[in-house]
Amino acid sequence: MKTHATLLLLALAGASASAADLQVTVATASGRPAPDVVVMVVPAGEAPAATPATVDIVQKDNRFDPYVTVVPAGSTVRFVNRDPYDHHVRSLGSGPLGAVPPAKSFELRLSANGKGKAQDSVVFEAPGAVTLGCHIHGSMRGHLFISATPFVAVTDEFGRATLRGLPDGAAEMRLWHPDQITGQNAQTLTLAGSTNAKAALSFNPPRRPMPRKGDYEN
Ligand SMILES: [Cu+2]
């Protein structure tokens, strides 16, 4: 019986070697942990198409939560107003001075107190970035990144992200940050089972913008 159990464990270990997890740690140019970085891995061979998902972005206390959201192309994003006043969510350009047009343009009036829809959905087909703003509260900012590759994640406060189920072999790792002025350097990886990787931004991002106090009352 013991032998059978051992064989089963070996079989499971063999199966997992072809679907690696990659733990990435991203630093700023000066070596601090970099949160809010989108980490993408593009395998050299044929990658499976991204599976669309349905993801919520909540408006609460004049913030978009999460601040940075990543979804595979074709996904549905539900914008949910949890404040007791209206938000008028809209797409803005990304990059320096908002010069890069949004991957999709939209605006949604999200009401409070049952006077209208408190949530609404948008489908994002084209890969790219959308900066999220609000017509009513000028300081509200969030970011949505629509990914062509299914292997994508956002770094946490420690600059860490975990990408799961990667195929073994050569792959390119790319970074995107909402405050980048130029594209970040890509890096080539050889994936063989679960592995770790380090990466660095070419700049030091500013702190996340905070909502202005005066914006709360409406
Ligand atoms: Cu608002």
PDB file of C-alpha atoms and ligand atoms in Angstrom:
ATOM      1  CA  MET A   1       0.000   0.000   0.000  1.00  0.00           C
ATOM      2  CA  LYS A   2       2.822   2.326   0.922  1.00  0.00           C
ATOM      3  CA  THR A   3       4.417   1.784  -2.517  1.00  0.00           C
ATOM      4  CA  HIS A   4       1.198   2.743  -4.273  1.00  0.00           C
ATOM      5  CA  ALA A   5       0.950   5.977  -2.316  1.00  0.00           C
ATOM      6  CA  THR A   6       4.517   6.867  -3.274  1.00  0.00           C
ATOM      7  CA  LEU A   7       3.834   6.216  -6.949  1.00  0.00           C
ATOM      8  CA  LEU A   8       0.749   8.389  -6.844  1.00  0.00           C
ATOM      9  CA  LEU A   9       2.738  11.264  -5.316  1.00  0.00           C
ATOM     10  CA  LEU A  10       5.389  10.928  -8.021  1.00  0.00           C
ATOM     11  CA  ALA A  11       2.715  11.008 -10.701  1.00  0.00           C
ATOM     12  CA  LEU A  12       1.233  14.214  -9.234  1.00  0.00           C
ATOM     13  CA  ALA A  13       4.658  15.827  -9.028  1.00  0.00           C
ATOM     14  CA  GLY A  14       5.276  14.930 -12.682  1.00  0.00           C
ATOM     15  CA  ALA A  15       1.991  16.477 -13.746  1.00  0.00           C
ATOM     16  CA  SER A  16       2.644  19.749 -11.935  1.00  0.00           C
ATOM     17  CA  ALA A  17       6.068  20.228 -13.586  1.00  0.00           C
ATOM     18  CA  SER A  18       4.420  21.209 -16.885  1.00  0.00           C
ATOM     19  CA  ALA A  19       2.234  23.863 -15.249  1.00  0.00           C
ATOM     20  CA  ALA A  20       4.570  26.088 -13.317  1.00  0.00           C
ATOM     21  CA  ASP A  21       3.820  28.859 -10.877  1.00  0.00           C
ATOM     22  CA  LEU A  22       5.981  31.941 -11.137  1.00  0.00           C
ATOM     23  CA  GLN A  23       6.519  34.185  -8.138  1.00  0.00           C
ATOM     24  CA  VAL A  24       7.730  37.592  -9.300  1.00  0.00           C
ATOM     25  CA  THR A  25       9.134  40.349  -7.085  1.00  0.00           C
ATOM     26  CA  VAL A  26       9.193  43.799  -8.676  1.00  0.00           C
ATOM     27  CA  ALA A  27      11.239  46.716  -7.355  1.00  0.00           C
ATOM     28  CA  THR A  28      11.252  50.410  -8.193  1.00  0.00           C
ATOM     29  CA  ALA A  29      14.319  51.914  -9.887  1.00  0.00           C
ATOM     30  CA  SER A  30      15.741  52.702  -6.429  1.00  0.00           C
ATOM     31  CA  GLY A  31      15.119  49.187  -5.117  1.00  0.00           C
ATOM     32  CA  ARG A  32      11.929  49.623  -3.070  1.00  0.00           C
ATOM     33  CA  PRO A  33       8.995  47.202  -3.399  1.00  0.00           C
ATOM     34  CA  ALA A  34       6.787  48.248  -6.336  1.00  0.00           C
ATOM     35  CA  PRO A  35       3.023  47.730  -5.852  1.00  0.00           C
ATOM     36  CA  ASP A  36       0.405  48.198  -8.607  1.00  0.00           C
ATOM     37  CA  VAL A  37       2.606  46.707 -11.342  1.00  0.00           C
ATOM     38  CA  VAL A  38       0.932  44.528 -13.972  1.00  0.00           C
ATOM     39  CA  VAL A  39       3.182  41.515 -14.654  1.00  0.00           C
ATOM     40  CA  MET A  40       2.544  39.633 -17.905  1.00  0.00           C
ATOM     41  CA  VAL A  41       4.203  36.460 -19.144  1.00  0.00           C
ATOM     42  CA  VAL A  42       4.043  35.620 -22.834  1.00  0.00           C
ATOM     43  CA  PRO A  43       5.239  32.060 -23.629  1.00  0.00           C
ATOM     44  CA  ALA A  44       7.425  31.631 -26.749  1.00  0.00           C
ATOM     45  CA  GLY A  45       5.205  28.798 -27.988  1.00  0.00           C
ATOM     46  CA  GLU A  46       1.500  28.879 -28.567  1.00  0.00           C
ATOM     47  CA  ALA A  47      -0.267  30.167 -25.470  1.00  0.00           C
ATOM     48  CA  PRO A  48      -3.861  29.335 -24.657  1.00  0.00           C
ATOM     49  CA  ALA A  49      -6.305  32.168 -25.251  1.00  0.00           C
ATOM     50  CA  ALA A  50      -7.264  34.160 -22.189  1.00  0.00           C
ATOM     51  CA  THR A  51     -10.468  32.984 -20.521  1.00  0.00           C
ATOM     52  CA  PRO A  52     -12.823  35.935 -19.998  1.00  0.00           C
ATOM     53  CA  ALA A  53     -13.859  36.585 -16.414  1.00  0.00           C
ATOM     54  CA  THR A  54     -16.348  38.786 -14.559  1.00  0.00           C
ATOM     55  CA  VAL A  55     -14.663  41.133 -12.101  1.00  0.00           C
ATOM     56  CA  ASP A  56     -16.008  43.864  -9.778  1.00  0.00           C
ATOM     57  CA  ILE A  57     -14.503  47.335  -9.345  1.00  0.00           C
ATOM     58  CA  VAL A  58     -16.148  48.986  -6.337  1.00  0.00           C
ATOM     59  CA  GLN A  59     -16.560  52.727  -5.756  1.00  0.00           C
ATOM     60  CA  LYS A  60     -16.288  53.359  -2.014  1.00  0.00           C
ATOM     61  CA  ASP A  61     -15.144  56.486  -0.134  1.00  0.00           C
ATOM     62  CA  ASN A  62     -14.331  58.130  -3.481  1.00  0.00           C
ATOM     63  CA  ARG A  63     -11.884  55.399  -4.403  1.00  0.00           C
ATOM     64  CA  PHE A  64     -11.814  52.678  -6.988  1.00  0.00           C
ATOM     65  CA  ASP A  65     -11.208  49.344  -5.276  1.00  0.00           C
ATOM     66  CA  PRO A  66      -8.967  47.727  -6.407  1.00  0.00           C
ATOM     67  CA  TYR A  67      -6.849  50.693  -7.490  1.00  0.00           C
ATOM     68  CA  VAL A  68      -5.331  48.590 -10.313  1.00  0.00           C
ATOM     69  CA  THR A  69      -7.410  45.792 -11.854  1.00  0.00           C
ATOM     70  CA  VAL A  70      -6.248  43.404 -14.553  1.00  0.00           C
ATOM     71  CA  VAL A  71      -8.603  41.262 -16.641  1.00  0.00           C
ATOM     72  CA  PRO A  72      -8.097  38.988 -19.649  1.00  0.00           C
ATOM     73  CA  ALA A  73      -9.449  40.386 -22.939  1.00  0.00           C
ATOM     74  CA  GLY A  74     -13.153  39.668 -23.396  1.00  0.00           C
ATOM     75  CA  SER A  75     -13.902  40.057 -19.686  1.00  0.00           C
ATOM     76  CA  THR A  76     -16.852  41.817 -18.097  1.00  0.00           C
ATOM     77  CA  VAL A  77     -16.199  44.461 -15.447  1.00  0.00           C
ATOM     78  CA  ARG A  78     -19.021  45.358 -13.057  1.00  0.00           C
ATOM     79  CA  PHE A  79     -18.746  48.859 -11.593  1.00  0.00           C
ATOM     80  CA  VAL A  80     -20.474  48.850  -8.206  1.00  0.00           C
ATOM     81  CA  ASN A  81     -21.260  52.073  -6.289  1.00  0.00           C
ATOM     82  CA  ARG A  82     -21.138  51.437  -2.523  1.00  0.00           C
ATOM     83  CA  ASP A  83     -21.188  55.122  -1.560  1.00  0.00           C
ATOM     84  CA  PRO A  84     -24.401  56.839  -0.382  1.00  0.00           C
ATOM     85  CA  TYR A  85     -24.091  59.343  -3.252  1.00  0.00           C
ATOM     86  CA  ASP A  86     -23.783  59.137  -7.044  1.00  0.00           C
ATOM     87  CA  HIS A  87     -20.682  58.445  -9.077  1.00  0.00           C
ATOM     88  CA  HIS A  88     -20.360  59.071 -12.792  1.00  0.00           C
ATOM     89  CA  VAL A  89     -17.591  56.660 -13.798  1.00  0.00           C
ATOM     90  CA  ARG A  90     -15.844  57.363 -17.082  1.00  0.00           C
ATOM     91  CA  SER A  91     -12.872  56.177 -19.128  1.00  0.00           C
ATOM     92  CA  LEU A  92      -9.832  58.442 -19.512  1.00  0.00           C
ATOM     93  CA  GLY A  93      -6.619  58.115 -21.511  1.00  0.00           C
ATOM     94  CA  SER A  94      -3.602  56.531 -19.837  1.00  0.00           C
ATOM     95  CA  GLY A  95       0.107  57.280 -19.927  1.00  0.00           C
ATOM     96  CA  PRO A  96       1.743  60.706 -19.657  1.00  0.00           C
ATOM     97  CA  LEU A  97      -0.972  63.408 -19.524  1.00  0.00           C
ATOM     98  CA  GLY A  98      -3.562  60.810 -20.551  1.00  0.00           C
ATOM     99  CA  ALA A  99      -2.161  60.797 -24.093  1.00  0.00           C
ATOM    100  CA  VAL A 100      -2.838  57.106 -24.759  1.00  0.00           C
ATOM    101  CA  PRO A 101      -6.519  56.698 -25.725  1.00  0.00           C
ATOM    102  CA  PRO A 102      -8.464  54.285 -23.482  1.00  0.00           C
ATOM    103  CA  ALA A 103      -8.778  50.688 -24.738  1.00  0.00           C
ATOM    104  CA  LYS A 104     -12.534  51.353 -24.593  1.00  0.00           C
ATOM    105  CA  SER A 105     -14.476  54.568 -24.026  1.00  0.00           C
ATOM    106  CA  PHE A 106     -17.517  54.484 -21.743  1.00  0.00           C
ATOM    107  CA  GLU A 107     -19.357  56.363 -19.021  1.00  0.00           C
ATOM    108  CA  LEU A 108     -21.770  55.080 -16.407  1.00  0.00           C
ATOM    109  CA  ARG A 109     -24.023  57.043 -14.106  1.00  0.00           C
ATOM    110  CA  LEU A 110     -24.188  55.018 -10.882  1.00  0.00           C
ATOM    111  CA  SER A 111     -26.878  56.218  -8.501  1.00  0.00           C
ATOM    112  CA  ALA A 112     -27.317  55.904  -4.778  1.00  0.00           C
ATOM    113  CA  ASN A 113     -30.380  55.495  -2.566  1.00  0.00           C
ATOM    114  CA  GLY A 114     -32.291  53.394  -5.094  1.00  0.00           C
ATOM    115  CA  LYS A 115     -32.859  56.302  -7.526  1.00  0.00           C
ATOM    116  CA  GLY A 116     -31.249  54.398 -10.400  1.00  0.00           C
ATOM    117  CA  LYS A 117     -28.751  51.702 -11.204  1.00  0.00           C
ATOM    118  CA  ALA A 118     -26.103  51.372  -8.475  1.00  0.00           C
ATOM    119  CA  GLN A 119     -24.056  49.051 -10.690  1.00  0.00           C
ATOM    120  CA  ASP A 120     -23.457  48.549 -14.369  1.00  0.00           C
ATOM    121  CA  SER A 121     -21.259  46.353 -16.564  1.00  0.00           C
ATOM    122  CA  VAL A 122     -18.859  46.935 -19.452  1.00  0.00           C
ATOM    123  CA  VAL A 123     -17.265  44.249 -21.659  1.00  0.00           C
ATOM    124  CA  PHE A 124     -13.618  44.914 -22.623  1.00  0.00           C
ATOM    125  CA  GLU A 125     -12.598  43.121 -25.819  1.00  0.00           C
ATOM    126  CA  ALA A 126      -9.472  45.015 -26.916  1.00  0.00           C
ATOM    127  CA  PRO A 127      -6.237  44.698 -24.900  1.00  0.00           C
ATOM    128  CA  GLY A 128      -4.839  47.917 -23.456  1.00  0.00           C
ATOM    129  CA  ALA A 129      -5.263  50.293 -20.537  1.00  0.00           C
ATOM    130  CA  VAL A 130      -8.123  52.449 -19.273  1.00  0.00           C
ATOM    131  CA  THR A 131      -7.706  55.130 -16.629  1.00  0.00           C
ATOM    132  CA  LEU A 132     -10.867  55.356 -14.522  1.00  0.00           C
ATOM    133  CA  GLY A 133     -12.215  58.711 -13.408  1.00  0.00           C
ATOM    134  CA  CYS A 134     -15.463  60.269 -12.193  1.00  0.00           C
ATOM    135  CA  HIS A 135     -17.268  63.290 -13.679  1.00  0.00           C
ATOM    136  CA  ILE A 136     -18.487  64.314 -10.218  1.00  0.00           C
ATOM    137  CA  HIS A 137     -15.322  63.736  -8.167  1.00  0.00           C
ATOM    138  CA  GLY A 138     -12.323  64.990 -10.101  1.00  0.00           C
ATOM    139  CA  SER A 139      -9.677  63.393  -7.882  1.00  0.00           C
ATOM    140  CA  MET A 140     -11.035  59.830  -8.180  1.00  0.00           C
ATOM    141  CA  ARG A 141      -8.577  57.633 -10.081  1.00  0.00           C
ATOM    142  CA  GLY A 142      -8.278  53.944 -10.801  1.00  0.00           C
ATOM    143  CA  HIS A 143      -6.710  51.830 -13.512  1.00  0.00           C
ATOM    144  CA  LEU A 144      -7.882  48.901 -15.582  1.00  0.00           C
ATOM    145  CA  PHE A 145      -5.529  46.814 -17.707  1.00  0.00           C
ATOM    146  CA  ILE A 146      -6.939  44.419 -20.310  1.00  0.00           C
ATOM    147  CA  SER A 147      -4.461  41.642 -21.034  1.00  0.00           C
ATOM    148  CA  ALA A 148      -3.992  39.615 -24.218  1.00  0.00           C
ATOM    149  CA  THR A 149      -2.122  36.875 -22.308  1.00  0.00           C
ATOM    150  CA  PRO A 150      -3.895  34.736 -19.700  1.00  0.00           C
ATOM    151  CA  PHE A 151      -0.724  34.782 -17.541  1.00  0.00           C
ATOM    152  CA  VAL A 152      -1.040  38.079 -15.725  1.00  0.00           C
ATOM    153  CA  ALA A 153      -1.205  39.446 -12.171  1.00  0.00           C
ATOM    154  CA  VAL A 154      -0.796  42.718 -10.218  1.00  0.00           C
ATOM    155  CA  THR A 155       1.911  43.167  -7.572  1.00  0.00           C
ATOM    156  CA  ASP A 156       0.842  43.630  -3.944  1.00  0.00           C
ATOM    157  CA  GLU A 157       2.225  46.140  -1.420  1.00  0.00           C
ATOM    158  CA  PHE A 158       5.419  44.044  -1.183  1.00  0.00           C
ATOM    159  CA  GLY A 159       5.921  44.146  -4.957  1.00  0.00           C
ATOM    160  CA  ARG A 160       4.982  40.473  -5.298  1.00  0.00           C
ATOM    161  CA  ALA A 161       2.746  38.735  -7.801  1.00  0.00           C
ATOM    162  CA  THR A 162       2.097  35.054  -8.455  1.00  0.00           C
ATOM    163  CA  LEU A 163       1.267  33.807 -11.956  1.00  0.00           C
ATOM    164  CA  ARG A 164      -0.155  30.287 -12.095  1.00  0.00           C
ATOM    165  CA  GLY A 165      -0.293  27.436 -14.575  1.00  0.00           C
ATOM    166  CA  LEU A 166       2.494  28.618 -16.894  1.00  0.00           C
ATOM    167  CA  PRO A 167       3.767  26.206 -19.561  1.00  0.00           C
ATOM    168  CA  ASP A 168       7.437  25.160 -19.290  1.00  0.00           C
ATOM    169  CA  GLY A 169       9.887  26.695 -21.748  1.00  0.00           C
ATOM    170  CA  ALA A 170      11.038  30.099 -22.884  1.00  0.00           C
ATOM    171  CA  ALA A 171       8.829  33.087 -22.138  1.00  0.00           C
ATOM    172  CA  GLU A 172       8.976  36.855 -22.054  1.00  0.00           C
ATOM    173  CA  MET A 173       8.020  38.767 -18.911  1.00  0.00           C
ATOM    174  CA  ARG A 174       6.638  42.279 -19.435  1.00  0.00           C
ATOM    175  CA  LEU A 175       5.717  44.994 -16.932  1.00  0.00           C
ATOM    176  CA  TRP A 176       3.222  47.839 -17.025  1.00  0.00           C
ATOM    177  CA  HIS A 177       2.641  50.547 -14.420  1.00  0.00           C
ATOM    178  CA  PRO A 178      -0.098  53.207 -14.604  1.00  0.00           C
ATOM    179  CA  ASP A 179       2.443  56.010 -14.103  1.00  0.00           C
ATOM    180  CA  GLN A 180       5.034  54.852 -16.618  1.00  0.00           C
ATOM    181  CA  ILE A 181       6.165  57.404 -19.179  1.00  0.00           C
ATOM    182  CA  THR A 182       7.920  54.914 -21.466  1.00  0.00           C
ATOM    183  CA  GLY A 183       7.550  51.152 -21.904  1.00  0.00           C
ATOM    184  CA  GLN A 184       9.363  48.974 -19.376  1.00  0.00           C
ATOM    185  CA  ASN A 185      12.164  46.590 -20.354  1.00  0.00           C
ATOM    186  CA  ALA A 186      11.010  43.041 -21.037  1.00  0.00           C
ATOM    187  CA  GLN A 187      13.009  40.097 -19.772  1.00  0.00           C
ATOM    188  CA  THR A 188      13.412  36.532 -21.060  1.00  0.00           C
ATOM    189  CA  LEU A 189      12.778  33.625 -18.694  1.00  0.00           C
ATOM    190  CA  THR A 190      13.178  29.877 -18.978  1.00  0.00           C
ATOM    191  CA  LEU A 191      10.353  28.251 -17.062  1.00  0.00           C
ATOM    192  CA  ALA A 192      10.865  24.714 -15.794  1.00  0.00           C
ATOM    193  CA  GLY A 193       8.592  23.910 -12.904  1.00  0.00           C
ATOM    194  CA  SER A 194       7.813  26.512 -10.272  1.00  0.00           C
ATOM    195  CA  THR A 195      10.269  29.343 -10.124  1.00  0.00           C
ATOM    196  CA  ASN A 196      10.993  32.842  -8.834  1.00  0.00           C
ATOM    197  CA  ALA A 197      11.977  35.907 -10.788  1.00  0.00           C
ATOM    198  CA  LYS A 198      12.964  39.477 -10.011  1.00  0.00           C
ATOM    199  CA  ALA A 199      12.215  42.526 -12.102  1.00  0.00           C
ATOM    200  CA  ALA A 200      12.586  46.285 -11.758  1.00  0.00           C
ATOM    201  CA  LEU A 201      10.777  49.334 -13.065  1.00  0.00           C
ATOM    202  CA  SER A 202      12.883  51.915 -14.898  1.00  0.00           C
ATOM    203  CA  PHE A 203      11.506  54.710 -12.677  1.00  0.00           C
ATOM    204  CA  ASN A 204      10.192  55.517  -9.190  1.00  0.00           C
ATOM    205  CA  PRO A 205       6.383  55.799  -9.260  1.00  0.00           C
ATOM    206  CA  PRO A 206       4.740  58.543  -7.194  1.00  0.00           C
ATOM    207  CA  ARG A 207       2.578  57.506  -4.251  1.00  0.00           C
ATOM    208  CA  ARG A 208      -0.985  56.483  -4.997  1.00  0.00           C
ATOM    209  CA  PRO A 209      -3.236  59.550  -5.248  1.00  0.00           C
ATOM    210  CA  MET A 210      -5.481  60.069  -2.196  1.00  0.00           C
ATOM    211  CA  PRO A 211      -9.087  61.280  -2.515  1.00  0.00           C
ATOM    212  CA  ARG A 212      -9.521  64.958  -1.618  1.00  0.00           C
ATOM    213  CA  LYS A 213     -11.639  65.632   1.504  1.00  0.00           C
ATOM    214  CA  GLY A 214     -13.894  68.140  -0.205  1.00  0.00           C
ATOM    215  CA  ASP A 215     -14.827  65.497  -2.743  1.00  0.00           C
ATOM    216  CA  TYR A 216     -16.670  63.381  -0.173  1.00  0.00           C
ATOM    217  CA  GLU A 217     -19.834  65.452   0.237  1.00  0.00           C
ATOM    218  CA  ASN A 218     -22.276  65.425  -2.627  1.00  0.00           C
TER     219      ASN A 218
HETATM  220 CU    CU B   1     -17.613  59.994  -8.096  1.00  0.00          CU
END
